PDB file of C-alpha atoms in Angstrom:
ATOM      1  CA  MET A   1     178.333-135.075 127.975  1.00 60.00           C
ATOM      2  CA  ASN A   2     178.569-138.315 129.955  1.00 76.00           C
ATOM      3  CA  GLY A   3     175.329-139.134 131.627  1.00 83.00           C
ATOM      4  CA  THR A   4     176.593-142.263 133.362  1.00 87.00           C
ATOM      5  CA  TYR A   5     179.340-140.216 135.023  1.00 88.00           C
ATOM      6  CA  ALA A   6     176.869-137.610 136.295  1.00 90.00           C
ATOM      7  CA  VAL A   7     174.763-140.492 137.732  1.00 92.00           C
ATOM      8  CA  CYS A   8     177.818-141.797 139.530  1.00 93.00           C
ATOM      9  CA  LEU A   9     178.355-138.360 140.997  1.00 93.00           C
ATOM     10  CA  PHE A  10     174.812-138.383 142.181  1.00 94.00           C
ATOM     11  CA  PHE A  11     175.219-141.764 143.891  1.00 96.00           C
ATOM     12  CA  VAL A  12     178.309-140.518 145.876  1.00 96.00           C
ATOM     13  CA  ILE A  13     176.451-137.291 146.906  1.00 95.00           C
ATOM     14  CA  SER A  14     173.468-139.395 148.036  1.00 95.00           C
ATOM     15  CA  GLY A  15     175.772-141.509 150.287  1.00 96.00           C
ATOM     16  CA  PHE A  16     177.350-138.328 151.687  1.00 95.00           C
ATOM     17  CA  SER A  17     174.157-136.372 152.415  1.00 94.00           C
ATOM     18  CA  LEU A  18     172.213-139.302 153.738  1.00 95.00           C
ATOM     19  CA  SER A  19     174.959-140.266 156.277  1.00 95.00           C
ATOM     20  CA  ILE A  20     176.709-137.102 157.495  1.00 93.00           C
ATOM     21  CA  GLY A  21     174.006-135.968 159.800  1.00 92.00           C
ATOM     22  CA  TYR A  22     173.750-139.241 161.626  1.00 94.00           C
ATOM     23  CA  LEU A  23     177.586-139.693 161.759  1.00 92.00           C
ATOM     24  CA  GLN A  24     177.780-136.289 163.454  1.00 90.00           C
ATOM     25  CA  SER A  25     174.813-136.649 165.789  1.00 90.00           C
ATOM     26  CA  GLY A  26     174.219-140.332 166.383  1.00 90.00           C
ATOM     27  CA  ASP A  27     170.428-139.615 166.669  1.00 92.00           C
ATOM     28  CA  ASP A  28     168.956-143.145 166.207  1.00 92.00           C
ATOM     29  CA  ARG A  29     165.413-141.926 165.943  1.00 93.00           C
ATOM     30  CA  GLY A  30     166.375-139.319 163.389  1.00 92.00           C
ATOM     31  CA  LEU A  31     167.876-142.056 161.297  1.00 94.00           C
ATOM     32  CA  ALA A  32     164.706-144.164 161.655  1.00 95.00           C
ATOM     33  CA  ARG A  33     162.534-141.196 160.561  1.00 94.00           C
ATOM     34  CA  MET A  34     164.585-140.737 157.409  1.00 94.00           C
ATOM     35  CA  ALA A  35     164.509-144.408 156.638  1.00 95.00           C
ATOM     36  CA  ALA A  36     160.753-144.676 157.109  1.00 95.00           C
ATOM     37  CA  GLY A  37     160.072-141.801 154.862  1.00 95.00           C
ATOM     38  CA  ARG A  38     162.531-142.698 152.085  1.00 96.00           C
ATOM     39  CA  TYR A  39     160.029-144.608 149.885  1.00 96.00           C
ATOM     40  CA  LEU A  40     157.565-141.736 149.936  1.00 96.00           C
ATOM     41  CA  ARG A  41     160.296-139.267 149.219  1.00 96.00           C
ATOM     42  CA  LEU A  42     161.071-141.063 145.962  1.00 96.00           C
ATOM     43  CA  ALA A  43     157.736-142.607 145.007  1.00 96.00           C
ATOM     44  CA  VAL A  44     155.560-139.485 145.073  1.00 97.00           C
ATOM     45  CA  PRO A  45     157.501-137.483 142.386  1.00 97.00           C
ATOM     46  CA  ILE A  46     158.156-140.617 140.324  1.00 97.00           C
ATOM     47  CA  PHE A  47     154.530-141.562 140.338  1.00 97.00           C
ATOM     48  CA  VAL A  48     153.554-138.019 139.188  1.00 97.00           C
ATOM     49  CA  ILE A  49     156.068-137.859 136.299  1.00 97.00           C
ATOM     50  CA  CYS A  50     155.104-141.311 135.134  1.00 96.00           C
ATOM     51  CA  ALA A  51     151.434-140.286 135.276  1.00 97.00           C
ATOM     52  CA  ILE A  52     152.207-137.215 133.125  1.00 97.00           C
ATOM     53  CA  THR A  53     154.159-139.343 130.655  1.00 96.00           C
ATOM     54  CA  TYR A  54     151.179-141.831 130.548  1.00 96.00           C
ATOM     55  CA  VAL A  55     148.803-139.058 129.605  1.00 96.00           C
ATOM     56  CA  LEU A  56     151.262-137.591 127.035  1.00 95.00           C
ATOM     57  CA  MET A  57     151.523-141.047 125.380  1.00 94.00           C
ATOM     58  CA  VAL A  58     147.729-141.706 125.405  1.00 94.00           C
ATOM     59  CA  LEU A  59     147.102-138.301 123.918  1.00 95.00           C
ATOM     60  CA  ASN A  60     149.799-138.966 121.300  1.00 93.00           C
ATOM     61  CA  VAL A  61     151.773-135.876 122.410  1.00 95.00           C
ATOM     62  CA  ILE A  62     154.617-138.354 122.665  1.00 94.00           C
ATOM     63  CA  PRO A  63     154.395-139.989 119.277  1.00 92.00           C
ATOM     64  CA  PRO A  64     154.716-143.754 118.871  1.00 91.00           C
ATOM     65  CA  PRO A  65     158.297-145.158 118.400  1.00 90.00           C
ATOM     66  CA  ALA A  66     157.828-145.585 114.592  1.00 88.00           C
ATOM     67  CA  GLN A  67     157.409-141.858 114.251  1.00 89.00           C
ATOM     68  CA  ARG A  68     160.535-140.911 116.195  1.00 88.00           C
ATOM     69  CA  PRO A  69     164.129-140.637 114.991  1.00 86.00           C
ATOM     70  CA  SER A  70     166.786-142.938 116.224  1.00 84.00           C
ATOM     71  CA  PRO A  71     167.794-143.332 119.042  1.00 85.00           C
ATOM     72  CA  LEU A  72     164.596-141.891 120.430  1.00 84.00           C
ATOM     73  CA  ASP A  73     162.578-144.758 119.046  1.00 85.00           C
ATOM     74  CA  VAL A  74     163.801-147.168 121.598  1.00 84.00           C
ATOM     75  CA  PHE A  75     161.595-145.819 124.464  1.00 85.00           C
ATOM     76  CA  GLY A  76     157.901-146.636 124.828  1.00 83.00           C
ATOM     77  CA  ASN A  77     157.613-149.842 122.763  1.00 87.00           C
ATOM     78  CA  PHE A  78     154.478-150.881 124.703  1.00 88.00           C
ATOM     79  CA  THR A  79     150.840-149.940 125.094  1.00 90.00           C
ATOM     80  CA  PRO A  80     150.382-147.667 128.052  1.00 93.00           C
ATOM     81  CA  THR A  81     147.977-148.905 130.760  1.00 94.00           C
ATOM     82  CA  VAL A  82     146.935-147.743 134.181  1.00 95.00           C
ATOM     83  CA  GLN A  83     148.159-151.033 135.579  1.00 94.00           C
ATOM     84  CA  GLY A  84     151.588-150.720 134.059  1.00 93.00           C
ATOM     85  CA  LEU A  85     151.773-147.126 135.306  1.00 94.00           C
ATOM     86  CA  LEU A  86     151.041-148.138 138.908  1.00 95.00           C
ATOM     87  CA  GLU A  87     153.265-151.176 138.808  1.00 94.00           C
ATOM     88  CA  LEU A  88     156.302-149.262 137.575  1.00 93.00           C
ATOM     89  CA  SER A  89     155.969-146.100 139.576  1.00 93.00           C
ATOM     90  CA  LEU A  90     154.964-147.648 142.907  1.00 94.00           C
ATOM     91  CA  PHE A  91     156.980-150.926 142.895  1.00 95.00           C
ATOM     92  CA  SER A  92     159.123-152.256 140.055  1.00 94.00           C
ATOM     93  CA  ALA A  93     161.221-149.057 139.533  1.00 93.00           C
ATOM     94  CA  TYR A  94     162.702-149.661 142.981  1.00 95.00           C
ATOM     95  CA  VAL A  95     163.290-153.429 143.004  1.00 92.00           C
ATOM     96  CA  SER A  96     163.884-154.300 139.378  1.00 89.00           C
ATOM     97  CA  GLN A  97     166.656-153.444 136.875  1.00 83.00           C
ATOM     98  CA  SER A  98     164.411-154.193 133.940  1.00 82.00           C
ATOM     99  CA  THR A  99     163.640-151.094 131.730  1.00 79.00           C
ATOM    100  CA  ALA A 100     160.772-152.871 129.808  1.00 81.00           C
ATOM    101  CA  GLY A 101     157.484-150.993 130.234  1.00 85.00           C
ATOM    102  CA  SER A 102     159.259-147.949 131.743  1.00 89.00           C
ATOM    103  CA  TYR A 103     157.462-144.571 131.512  1.00 92.00           C
ATOM    104  CA  ASN A 104     160.679-142.733 132.122  1.00 92.00           C
ATOM    105  CA  PRO A 105     164.049-144.113 130.897  1.00 91.00           C
ATOM    106  CA  PRO A 106     166.207-142.325 133.553  1.00 92.00           C
ATOM    107  CA  LEU A 107     164.404-144.214 136.236  1.00 93.00           C
ATOM    108  CA  TRP A 108     166.886-147.142 135.767  1.00 93.00           C
ATOM    109  CA  THR A 109     168.860-145.361 138.545  1.00 94.00           C
ATOM    110  CA  MET A 110     166.077-145.766 141.096  1.00 95.00           C
ATOM    111  CA  PHE A 111     166.939-149.420 141.635  1.00 95.00           C
ATOM    112  CA  TYR A 112     170.342-148.350 142.920  1.00 96.00           C
ATOM    113  CA  GLU A 113     169.175-145.165 144.721  1.00 96.00           C
ATOM    114  CA  PHE A 114     166.443-146.902 146.615  1.00 96.00           C
ATOM    115  CA  LEU A 115     168.377-150.015 147.656  1.00 96.00           C
ATOM    116  CA  GLY A 116     171.602-147.888 148.018  1.00 96.00           C
ATOM    117  CA  SER A 117     169.777-145.595 150.404  1.00 96.00           C
ATOM    118  CA  PHE A 118     168.871-148.448 152.766  1.00 97.00           C
ATOM    119  CA  MET A 119     172.389-149.870 152.431  1.00 97.00           C
ATOM    120  CA  VAL A 120     173.606-146.409 153.732  1.00 97.00           C
ATOM    121  CA  PHE A 121     171.155-146.370 156.672  1.00 97.00           C
ATOM    122  CA  ALA A 122     172.171-149.972 157.692  1.00 97.00           C
ATOM    123  CA  THR A 123     175.863-149.332 157.282  1.00 97.00           C
ATOM    124  CA  ILE A 124     175.964-146.119 159.359  1.00 96.00           C
ATOM    125  CA  ALA A 125     173.745-147.665 161.995  1.00 96.00           C
ATOM    126  CA  ILE A 126     176.136-150.636 162.372  1.00 96.00           C
ATOM    127  CA  LEU A 127     179.568-148.948 161.963  1.00 95.00           C
ATOM    128  CA  ARG A 128     179.064-145.665 163.607  1.00 93.00           C
ATOM    129  CA  PRO A 129     179.902-146.846 167.150  1.00 93.00           C
ATOM    130  CA  LEU A 130     183.015-148.599 166.015  1.00 92.00           C
ATOM    131  CA  HIS A 131     186.446-147.026 166.398  1.00 89.00           C
ATOM    132  CA  LEU A 132     187.687-148.701 163.118  1.00 92.00           C
ATOM    133  CA  ARG A 133     184.692-147.573 161.116  1.00 93.00           C
ATOM    134  CA  THR A 134     186.730-145.380 158.700  1.00 92.00           C
ATOM    135  CA  TRP A 135     188.894-148.496 157.846  1.00 94.00           C
ATOM    136  CA  LEU A 136     185.912-150.721 157.643  1.00 96.00           C
ATOM    137  CA  LEU A 137     184.242-148.343 155.284  1.00 95.00           C
ATOM    138  CA  GLY A 138     187.241-148.159 153.049  1.00 94.00           C
ATOM    139  CA  PHE A 139     187.447-152.060 152.949  1.00 96.00           C
ATOM    140  CA  LEU A 140     183.756-152.361 152.126  1.00 96.00           C
ATOM    141  CA  PHE A 141     184.148-149.662 149.309  1.00 95.00           C
ATOM    142  CA  ALA A 142     187.036-151.562 147.831  1.00 94.00           C
ATOM    143  CA  ILE A 143     185.257-154.843 147.827  1.00 95.00           C
ATOM    144  CA  LEU A 144     182.015-153.382 146.275  1.00 95.00           C
ATOM    145  CA  ALA A 145     184.060-151.433 143.682  1.00 93.00           C
ATOM    146  CA  VAL A 146     185.101-154.788 142.187  1.00 91.00           C
ATOM    147  CA  TYR A 147     181.796-156.650 142.407  1.00 92.00           C
ATOM    148  CA  GLN A 148     179.043-153.922 142.638  1.00 94.00           C
ATOM    149  CA  PRO A 149     180.499-150.598 141.527  1.00 93.00           C
ATOM    150  CA  PHE A 150     177.272-148.587 141.556  1.00 95.00           C
ATOM    151  CA  PHE A 151     176.520-149.590 145.235  1.00 96.00           C
ATOM    152  CA  ALA A 152     180.212-148.909 146.081  1.00 96.00           C
ATOM    153  CA  LEU A 153     179.577-145.241 145.265  1.00 97.00           C
ATOM    154  CA  PHE A 154     177.083-145.042 148.219  1.00 97.00           C
ATOM    155  CA  ILE A 155     179.723-146.372 150.571  1.00 97.00           C
ATOM    156  CA  ALA A 156     182.214-143.973 149.150  1.00 96.00           C
ATOM    157  CA  GLY A 157     179.767-141.056 150.095  1.00 96.00           C
ATOM    158  CA  ILE A 158     179.673-142.408 153.652  1.00 96.00           C
ATOM    159  CA  PHE A 159     183.500-142.626 153.764  1.00 95.00           C
ATOM    160  CA  ILE A 160     183.883-139.024 152.547  1.00 94.00           C
ATOM    161  CA  ALA A 161     181.284-137.868 155.162  1.00 93.00           C
ATOM    162  CA  ASP A 162     183.305-139.698 157.819  1.00 92.00           C
ATOM    163  CA  LEU A 163     186.561-138.063 156.722  1.00 88.00           C
ATOM    164  CA  PHE A 164     184.829-134.696 156.434  1.00 84.00           C
ATOM    165  CA  GLY A 165     184.522-134.515 160.254  1.00 76.00           C
ATOM    166  CA  LYS A 166     187.964-135.864 161.070  1.00 81.00           C
ATOM    167  CA  ILE A 167     190.309-133.563 158.974  1.00 82.00           C
ATOM    168  CA  GLU A 168     190.232-130.464 161.186  1.00 79.00           C
ATOM    169  CA  ASP A 169     193.221-128.566 159.965  1.00 82.00           C
ATOM    170  CA  ARG A 170     192.168-126.106 157.273  1.00 85.00           C
ATOM    171  CA  LYS A 171     195.363-126.281 155.306  1.00 88.00           C
ATOM    172  CA  SER A 172     195.426-130.028 155.306  1.00 86.00           C
ATOM    173  CA  ARG A 173     191.874-130.184 154.326  1.00 88.00           C
ATOM    174  CA  ASN A 174     192.421-127.692 151.450  1.00 91.00           C
ATOM    175  CA  LEU A 175     195.502-129.518 150.261  1.00 92.00           C
ATOM    176  CA  VAL A 176     193.867-132.923 150.190  1.00 91.00           C
ATOM    177  CA  GLY A 177     190.732-131.418 148.590  1.00 92.00           C
ATOM    178  CA  ALA A 178     192.777-129.693 145.857  1.00 94.00           C
ATOM    179  CA  ILE A 179     194.593-132.931 145.042  1.00 95.00           C
ATOM    180  CA  LEU A 180     191.307-134.870 144.862  1.00 94.00           C
ATOM    181  CA  CYS A 181     189.673-132.313 142.633  1.00 93.00           C
ATOM    182  CA  GLY A 182     192.660-132.506 140.227  1.00 93.00           C
ATOM    183  CA  ALA A 183     192.588-136.246 140.289  1.00 92.00           C
ATOM    184  CA  GLY A 184     188.888-136.397 139.675  1.00 90.00           C
ATOM    185  CA  LEU A 185     189.156-134.033 136.725  1.00 89.00           C
ATOM    186  CA  LEU A 186     191.985-136.036 135.199  1.00 89.00           C
ATOM    187  CA  LEU A 187     190.313-139.399 135.664  1.00 86.00           C
ATOM    188  CA  SER A 188     186.954-138.137 134.213  1.00 82.00           C
ATOM    189  CA  PHE A 189     188.713-137.588 130.896  1.00 82.00           C
ATOM    190  CA  LEU A 190     189.739-141.203 130.446  1.00 77.00           C
ATOM    191  CA  PRO A 191     188.716-142.570 127.072  1.00 72.00           C
ATOM    192  CA  GLU A 192     187.676-146.036 128.151  1.00 63.00           C
ATOM    193  CA  THR A 193     183.968-146.348 128.587  1.00 58.00           C
ATOM    194  CA  GLY A 194     183.006-148.662 131.399  1.00 56.00           C
ATOM    195  CA  SER A 195     186.321-148.026 133.225  1.00 77.00           C
ATOM    196  CA  ARG A 196     186.060-148.299 136.984  1.00 75.00           C
ATOM    197  CA  LEU A 197     188.620-145.454 137.091  1.00 79.00           C
ATOM    198  CA  MET A 198     186.138-143.208 135.350  1.00 84.00           C
ATOM    199  CA  TYR A 199     182.927-144.343 136.883  1.00 89.00           C
ATOM    200  CA  VAL A 200     184.107-145.105 140.399  1.00 91.00           C
ATOM    201  CA  ALA A 201     187.366-143.339 141.231  1.00 91.00           C
ATOM    202  CA  ALA A 202     186.749-140.137 139.292  1.00 91.00           C
ATOM    203  CA  PRO A 203     183.371-139.311 140.914  1.00 93.00           C
ATOM    204  CA  VAL A 204     184.607-140.233 144.372  1.00 95.00           C
ATOM    205  CA  CYS A 205     187.709-138.050 144.039  1.00 95.00           C
ATOM    206  CA  MET A 206     185.546-135.117 142.636  1.00 94.00           C
ATOM    207  CA  VAL A 207     182.849-135.176 145.393  1.00 94.00           C
ATOM    208  CA  ALA A 208     185.528-135.635 148.141  1.00 94.00           C
ATOM    209  CA  GLY A 209     187.551-132.791 146.584  1.00 94.00           C
ATOM    210  CA  VAL A 210     184.656-130.386 146.406  1.00 93.00           C
ATOM    211  CA  ALA A 211     183.646-131.269 150.004  1.00 91.00           C
ATOM    212  CA  LEU A 212     187.083-130.584 151.305  1.00 91.00           C
ATOM    213  CA  PHE A 213     188.534-127.836 149.161  1.00 92.00           C
ATOM    214  CA  ALA A 214     187.053-124.575 150.512  1.00 90.00           C
ATOM    215  CA  PRO A 215     187.631-122.420 147.529  1.00 91.00           C
ATOM    216  CA  VAL A 216     185.835-124.816 145.122  1.00 90.00           C
ATOM    217  CA  LYS A 217     183.099-125.564 147.732  1.00 89.00           C
ATOM    218  CA  ARG A 218     182.266-121.801 147.947  1.00 88.00           C
ATOM    219  CA  LEU A 219     181.568-121.768 144.245  1.00 86.00           C
ATOM    220  CA  PHE A 220     178.470-123.941 144.989  1.00 85.00           C
ATOM    221  CA  GLU A 221     177.291-122.083 148.156  1.00 87.00           C
ATOM    222  CA  ASN A 222     175.357-119.282 146.450  1.00 87.00           C
ATOM    223  CA  ARG A 223     172.002-118.596 145.023  1.00 90.00           C
ATOM    224  CA  VAL A 224     172.777-120.189 141.677  1.00 90.00           C
ATOM    225  CA  GLY A 225     173.922-123.357 143.493  1.00 88.00           C
ATOM    226  CA  ASP A 226     170.863-123.226 145.670  1.00 91.00           C
ATOM    227  CA  PHE A 227     168.594-122.878 142.621  1.00 94.00           C
ATOM    228  CA  LEU A 228     170.359-125.680 140.708  1.00 92.00           C
ATOM    229  CA  GLY A 229     170.146-127.956 143.762  1.00 91.00           C
ATOM    230  CA  TRP A 230     166.401-127.174 144.094  1.00 94.00           C
ATOM    231  CA  ILE A 231     165.617-128.113 140.379  1.00 96.00           C
ATOM    232  CA  SER A 232     168.169-131.017 140.113  1.00 94.00           C
ATOM    233  CA  PHE A 233     165.820-133.962 140.963  1.00 95.00           C
ATOM    234  CA  PRO A 234     162.821-132.481 139.178  1.00 97.00           C
ATOM    235  CA  LEU A 235     165.016-131.835 136.116  1.00 96.00           C
ATOM    236  CA  TYR A 236     166.160-135.306 136.149  1.00 95.00           C
ATOM    237  CA  LEU A 237     162.674-136.655 136.219  1.00 96.00           C
ATOM    238  CA  VAL A 238     161.087-134.312 133.593  1.00 97.00           C
ATOM    239  CA  GLN A 239     163.861-134.430 130.959  1.00 95.00           C
ATOM    240  CA  ALA A 240     162.641-137.537 129.235  1.00 94.00           C
ATOM    241  CA  ALA A 241     159.051-136.349 129.045  1.00 95.00           C
ATOM    242  CA  VAL A 242     160.187-132.983 127.496  1.00 97.00           C
ATOM    243  CA  ILE A 243     162.594-134.679 124.995  1.00 95.00           C
ATOM    244  CA  TYR A 244     160.063-137.255 123.772  1.00 95.00           C
ATOM    245  CA  SER A 245     157.275-134.656 123.409  1.00 95.00           C
ATOM    246  CA  PHE A 246     158.553-131.205 122.819  1.00 96.00           C
ATOM    247  CA  SER A 247     161.871-132.100 121.184  1.00 95.00           C
ATOM    248  CA  VAL A 248     160.452-134.848 118.864  1.00 94.00           C
ATOM    249  CA  ARG A 249     157.550-132.703 117.823  1.00 94.00           C
ATOM    250  CA  GLY A 250     160.043-129.759 117.292  1.00 94.00           C
ATOM    251  CA  LEU A 251     162.049-131.867 114.895  1.00 93.00           C
ATOM    252  CA  ASP A 252     158.907-132.575 112.823  1.00 92.00           C
ATOM    253  CA  VAL A 253     158.011-128.900 112.758  1.00 94.00           C
ATOM    254  CA  LEU A 254     161.498-127.885 111.547  1.00 95.00           C
ATOM    255  CA  ALA A 255     161.589-130.644 109.008  1.00 92.00           C
ATOM    256  CA  SER A 256     158.329-129.441 107.558  1.00 92.00           C
ATOM    257  CA  TYR A 257     159.940-126.038 106.954  1.00 92.00           C
ATOM    258  CA  GLY A 258     162.898-127.677 105.062  1.00 91.00           C
ATOM    259  CA  PHE A 259     165.668-127.557 107.750  1.00 93.00           C
ATOM    260  CA  ASP A 260     168.251-130.295 107.227  1.00 92.00           C
ATOM    261  CA  PRO A 261     168.691-132.865 110.072  1.00 90.00           C
ATOM    262  CA  SER A 262     171.722-131.234 111.575  1.00 92.00           C
ATOM    263  CA  ALA A 263     170.138-127.855 111.869  1.00 94.00           C
ATOM    264  CA  GLN A 264     166.940-129.449 113.272  1.00 92.00           C
ATOM    265  CA  ARG A 265     168.914-131.105 116.113  1.00 93.00           C
ATOM    266  CA  TRP A 266     170.957-127.966 116.880  1.00 95.00           C
ATOM    267  CA  LEU A 267     167.901-125.707 117.050  1.00 96.00           C
ATOM    268  CA  VAL A 268     165.694-128.273 118.984  1.00 95.00           C
ATOM    269  CA  GLY A 269     168.587-129.075 121.322  1.00 94.00           C
ATOM    270  CA  ILE A 270     169.170-125.424 122.250  1.00 96.00           C
ATOM    271  CA  ALA A 271     165.332-124.820 122.666  1.00 96.00           C
ATOM    272  CA  THR A 272     164.928-127.976 124.810  1.00 96.00           C
ATOM    273  CA  VAL A 273     167.249-126.731 127.604  1.00 96.00           C
ATOM    274  CA  PRO A 274     165.118-123.674 128.771  1.00 97.00           C
ATOM    275  CA  VAL A 275     161.898-125.760 128.266  1.00 97.00           C
ATOM    276  CA  ALA A 276     163.196-128.563 130.463  1.00 97.00           C
ATOM    277  CA  VAL A 277     164.346-126.088 133.101  1.00 97.00           C
ATOM    278  CA  LEU A 278     160.977-124.369 133.102  1.00 97.00           C
ATOM    279  CA  CYS A 279     159.198-127.749 133.421  1.00 97.00           C
ATOM    280  CA  ALA A 280     161.536-128.701 136.284  1.00 97.00           C
ATOM    281  CA  ILE A 281     160.568-125.412 138.074  1.00 97.00           C
ATOM    282  CA  LEU A 282     156.915-126.188 137.648  1.00 97.00           C
ATOM    283  CA  PHE A 283     157.494-129.682 139.056  1.00 97.00           C
ATOM    284  CA  CYS A 284     159.349-128.474 142.046  1.00 97.00           C
ATOM    285  CA  PRO A 285     156.157-128.113 144.173  1.00 97.00           C
ATOM    286  CA  VAL A 286     155.614-131.945 143.686  1.00 97.00           C
ATOM    287  CA  ASN A 287     159.191-132.581 144.826  1.00 97.00           C
ATOM    288  CA  ASP A 288     158.850-130.234 147.847  1.00 97.00           C
ATOM    289  CA  PHE A 289     155.661-131.895 148.817  1.00 97.00           C
ATOM    290  CA  ALA A 290     157.403-135.340 148.747  1.00 97.00           C
ATOM    291  CA  VAL A 291     160.069-134.014 151.063  1.00 95.00           C
ATOM    292  CA  THR A 292     157.479-132.722 153.557  1.00 96.00           C
ATOM    293  CA  LEU A 293     155.321-135.798 153.251  1.00 96.00           C
ATOM    294  CA  SER A 294     158.244-138.104 153.936  1.00 96.00           C
ATOM    295  CA  ARG A 295     159.436-136.179 157.026  1.00 94.00           C
ATOM    296  CA  ARG A 296     155.898-136.051 158.432  1.00 95.00           C
ATOM    297  CA  PHE A 297     155.499-139.754 157.850  1.00 96.00           C
ATOM    298  CA  GLY A 298     158.734-140.472 159.611  1.00 94.00           C
ATOM    299  CA  SER A 299     157.816-138.276 162.514  1.00 94.00           C
ATOM    300  CA  ALA A 300     154.497-139.925 162.825  1.00 94.00           C
ATOM    301  CA  LEU A 301     156.189-143.300 163.345  1.00 92.00           C
ATOM    302  CA  PHE A 302     159.129-142.249 165.437  1.00 90.00           C
ATOM    303  CA  GLY A 303     158.293-138.897 166.876  1.00 84.00           C
ATOM    304  CA  ARG A 304     159.466-135.469 166.143  1.00 76.00           C
ATOM    305  CA  GLY A 305     163.109-134.283 166.563  1.00 64.00           C
ATOM    306  CA  ARG A 306     165.809-132.338 164.979  1.00 56.00           C
ATOM    307  CA  GLU A 307     166.567-133.244 161.373  1.00 49.00           C
ATOM    308  CA  VAL A 308     169.753-135.311 161.029  1.00 49.00           C
ATOM    309  CA  GLY A 309     169.215-136.369 157.444  1.00 45.00           C
ATOM    310  CA  ARG A 310     170.882-134.936 154.424  1.00 46.00           C
ATOM    311  CA  TYR A 311     173.743-132.541 154.850  1.00 43.00           C
ATOM    312  CA  ILE A 312     172.377-129.088 153.955  1.00 42.00           C
ATOM    313  CA  GLY A 313     174.845-126.323 153.186  1.00 43.00           C
ATOM    314  CA  PRO A 314     174.238-122.747 154.258  1.00 37.00           C
ATOM    315  CA  LYS A 315     172.145-121.807 151.296  1.00 38.00           C
ATOM    316  CA  SER A 316     170.884-125.126 149.934  1.00 40.00           C
ATOM    317  CA  ARG A 317     167.474-126.655 149.866  1.00 42.00           C
ATOM    318  CA  PRO A 318     166.620-130.192 150.844  1.00 43.00           C
ATOM    319  CA  ALA A 319     167.025-132.576 147.836  1.00 47.00           C
TER     320      ALA A 319
END
């Protein structure tokens, strides 16, 4: 139940998927197309979910903070305005770490995802031609792990993608992957919050282990994994709107029927999961449109060509 750990996994996977295509192909124009469309890829779905949240707040479907239980009363302590909506969803979410005036609390990650993406593009463009790039990536990761651990995770993703194409022996790859999976699991159970072992070493080991260890990797290469990959970003975006509207109102309804607070939270929590998944599915066309738009924009600037962006498994959808 550690949301920060899940975000750290997401950052490593982003670094991996954004870099592996270019590391394998060296297609400079393909990299330029991906970089050119990156803002649109993120901004379109973020604007839509913020606009939906704005409407829910204005219509009082999301109740004001004073009418919400703790800790759900922290979000939305401001008057929603169109100017604030546009400023957050089109600009400040990507360049500012401030959460004041946010229409979607999970968007704190977009500062790292947006800047981290361009850090990935710049890093692979500079280091790919170099023979010592693996060592340089490891050194850069070590430095950032000390001073900027969230950004270090993107470099770790590149490092894993680089090793992914270099360990050719199947037995060696599976052995290394199994060890890393075990290490990632053990480190993820560390009790200290804020530990770099938990939030840097553990997700890096886990992603590397799954990428290299074929038996575990196959667990994700199926229709269920395909579906979860398809809804993952939409689910991340819609969860707050669902919780602050459906879940909060659900607590009020159950309270009116005399349910005690513990029962209210259990029942609403269980009901929130399918509602959030359904809303994520309904939001997927927005996300798919953003993918298509970003690719067409990149192609318009740098010409069409084969896609060398995110690594896409045999049955996965573009994220």
